[in-house]
CSV table of C-alpha atoms in Angstrom, one decimal:
chain,number,residue,atom,x,y,z
A,1,MET,CA,0.0,0.0,0.0
A,2,ASN,CA,1.4,3.4,-1.0
A,3,GLN,CA,1.9,6.0,1.7
A,4,HIS,CA,-1.1,8.2,0.6
A,5,LEU,CA,-4.2,9.5,2.3
A,6,HIS,CA,-6.9,10.3,-0.2
A,7,ILE,CA,-10.2,10.8,1.7
A,8,ILE,CA,-11.2,11.5,5.3
A,9,THR,CA,-14.9,10.8,5.7
A,10,LEU,CA,-16.7,12.3,8.7
A,11,GLY,CA,-19.8,10.6,9.9
A,12,VAL,CA,-22.2,13.4,10.7
A,13,LYS,CA,-25.5,13.4,12.6
A,14,GLY,CA,-27.1,16.0,10.2
A,15,LEU,CA,-25.6,16.3,6.7
A,16,SER,CA,-27.4,19.6,5.9
A,17,ARG,CA,-26.2,21.1,9.3
A,18,ALA,CA,-22.7,19.9,8.8
A,19,ARG,CA,-22.6,21.1,5.2
A,20,ALA,CA,-23.8,24.5,6.3
A,21,PHE,CA,-21.1,24.7,9.0
A,22,TYR,CA,-18.2,23.8,6.6
A,23,THR,CA,-19.5,26.1,3.8
A,24,GLU,CA,-21.0,29.1,5.6
A,25,VAL,CA,-18.9,29.2,8.8
A,26,LEU,CA,-15.6,27.9,7.6
A,27,GLY,CA,-16.1,29.3,4.1
A,28,TRP,CA,-15.1,26.0,2.3
A,29,LYS,CA,-16.4,25.3,-1.2
A,30,PRO,CA,-18.0,21.9,-1.9
A,31,SER,CA,-16.8,20.0,-4.9
A,32,SER,CA,-19.1,19.4,-7.9
A,33,ALA,CA,-18.8,15.7,-7.0
A,34,SER,CA,-21.1,16.4,-4.0
A,35,ASN,CA,-24.7,15.4,-4.1
A,36,ASP,CA,-27.7,15.3,-1.7
A,37,GLY,CA,-26.2,12.3,0.1
A,38,VAL,CA,-22.6,13.3,0.5
A,39,THR,CA,-20.5,16.4,0.5
A,40,PHE,CA,-16.8,16.5,-0.7
A,41,PHE,CA,-14.3,19.3,-0.1
A,42,GLN,CA,-10.9,19.4,-1.8
A,43,ALA,CA,-8.6,20.1,1.1
A,44,GLY,CA,-5.1,20.4,-0.4
A,45,GLY,CA,-4.0,16.9,-1.4
A,46,VAL,CA,-6.7,15.2,0.7
A,47,VAL,CA,-10.5,15.2,0.2
A,48,LEU,CA,-12.7,15.7,3.2
A,49,SER,CA,-16.1,14.0,2.9
A,50,LEU,CA,-19.2,14.5,5.0
A,51,TYR,CA,-21.6,11.5,5.1
A,52,PRO,CA,-24.5,10.6,7.4
A,53,LEU,CA,-23.2,8.9,10.5
A,54,GLU,CA,-25.7,6.0,10.5
A,55,ALA,CA,-25.0,5.2,6.8
A,56,LEU,CA,-21.2,5.3,7.3
A,57,ALA,CA,-21.4,3.0,10.3
A,58,GLU,CA,-23.6,0.6,8.3
A,59,ASP,CA,-21.2,0.7,5.4
A,60,ALA,CA,-18.2,-0.1,7.7
A,61,SER,CA,-20.2,-2.7,9.6
A,62,VAL,CA,-19.7,-1.0,13.0
A,63,PRO,CA,-22.1,0.3,15.5
A,64,ALA,CA,-23.1,4.0,15.1
A,65,GLU,CA,-23.3,4.7,18.8
A,66,ARG,CA,-20.4,6.8,20.1
A,67,SER,CA,-19.5,8.2,23.4
A,68,GLY,CA,-16.9,10.7,24.4
A,69,PHE,CA,-13.7,11.6,22.6
A,70,GLY,CA,-13.1,9.6,19.4
A,71,GLY,CA,-9.3,9.7,19.7
A,72,MET,CA,-8.9,11.9,16.6
A,73,ALA,CA,-8.5,15.6,15.8
A,74,PHE,CA,-8.2,17.5,12.6
A,75,ALA,CA,-5.7,20.3,12.1
A,76,TYR,CA,-5.4,23.4,10.1
A,77,ASN,CA,-1.9,24.9,10.1
A,78,THR,CA,-1.2,28.6,9.8
A,79,ARG,CA,1.8,30.7,8.9
A,80,SER,CA,1.8,32.7,12.1
A,81,GLU,CA,0.5,32.9,15.7
A,82,ARG,CA,-1.5,36.0,14.7
A,83,GLU,CA,-3.4,34.0,12.0
A,84,VAL,CA,-4.4,31.4,14.7
A,85,ASP,CA,-5.8,34.3,16.8
A,86,GLU,CA,-7.7,35.8,13.8
A,87,ILE,CA,-9.2,32.5,12.8
A,88,ILE,CA,-10.4,31.6,16.4
A,89,SER,CA,-11.7,35.1,16.9
A,90,ASP,CA,-13.7,34.9,13.6
A,91,LEU,CA,-15.1,31.4,14.6
A,92,LYS,CA,-16.0,32.6,18.0
A,93,SER,CA,-17.9,35.6,16.6
A,94,LYS,CA,-19.9,33.1,14.5
A,95,GLY,CA,-21.0,31.1,17.6
A,96,VAL,CA,-18.6,28.2,17.1
A,97,THR,CA,-17.6,26.4,20.3
A,98,ILE,CA,-14.0,27.1,21.2
A,99,LEU,CA,-12.6,24.1,23.0
A,100,LYS,CA,-9.2,25.6,23.9
A,101,PRO,CA,-8.3,29.3,23.4
A,102,PRO,CA,-5.1,30.3,21.5
A,103,GLN,CA,-2.0,29.6,23.6
A,104,LYS,CA,1.6,28.4,23.5
A,105,ALA,CA,1.8,24.7,23.0
A,106,PHE,CA,4.1,22.4,25.0
A,107,TRP,CA,5.8,21.3,21.8
A,108,GLY,CA,7.0,24.9,20.9
A,109,GLY,CA,4.1,26.1,18.7
A,110,TYR,CA,0.9,28.0,19.2
A,111,HIS,CA,-2.5,26.6,18.9
A,112,ALA,CA,-6.2,26.5,19.7
A,113,TYR,CA,-9.1,24.0,19.3
A,114,PHE,CA,-12.7,24.5,18.1
A,115,ALA,CA,-15.5,21.9,17.6
A,116,ASP,CA,-17.6,21.3,14.5
A,117,PRO,CA,-21.4,20.7,15.0
A,118,ASP,CA,-20.9,17.1,15.9
A,119,GLY,CA,-18.2,18.0,18.5
A,120,LYS,CA,-15.2,16.8,16.4
A,121,PRO,CA,-12.2,18.7,17.5
A,122,TRP,CA,-10.3,20.9,15.0
A,123,GLU,CA,-6.9,22.3,15.9
A,124,VAL,CA,-5.8,25.6,14.5
A,125,SER,CA,-2.0,25.6,14.8
A,126,PHE,CA,1.2,27.5,14.0
A,127,ASN,CA,4.1,25.1,14.0
A,128,PRO,CA,7.4,26.9,13.6
A,129,PHE,CA,9.1,23.6,12.6
A,130,PHE,CA,6.9,23.0,9.6
A,131,SER,CA,6.9,24.8,6.2
A,132,PHE,CA,4.5,24.9,3.3
A,133,ASP,CA,5.1,24.1,-0.4
A,134,ASN,CA,4.0,26.3,-3.2
A,135,SER,CA,0.5,24.7,-3.2
A,136,GLY,CA,-0.1,25.5,0.5
A,137,ASN,CA,0.5,21.9,1.7
A,138,LEU,CA,2.7,21.1,4.6
A,139,ALA,CA,6.2,20.1,3.6
A,140,LEU,CA,7.7,17.9,6.2
A,141,GLU,CA,10.9,17.1,4.3
């Protein structure tokens, strides 16, 4: 298996509500591949997909019931600490739940967390040890 990640699918409790959050609050543009049953966003070199939670659980042959932290967070990296502050301030003004306000991170960066409508944690982070390529993707090497 090649070292590639192509799609991350989020099982969401309400597809319309989730789609509105990602498009209207975060300002992301859905792909034309989206339809009434699924929403796709081109997110750099990875696609983020929103799909109804019950249908995703059924497709994966796992129970849909969840409780507590799912052991996963998503991250958006910025080019500065100021950009972290600006993004979190904007999200807060739109009524988004801020899980952790902007602050210095133990690993030497600066970050904050917010929650999407289903409570999935998103980190907004400035990592001084990472750089970006010309396409805006993280360049680890």
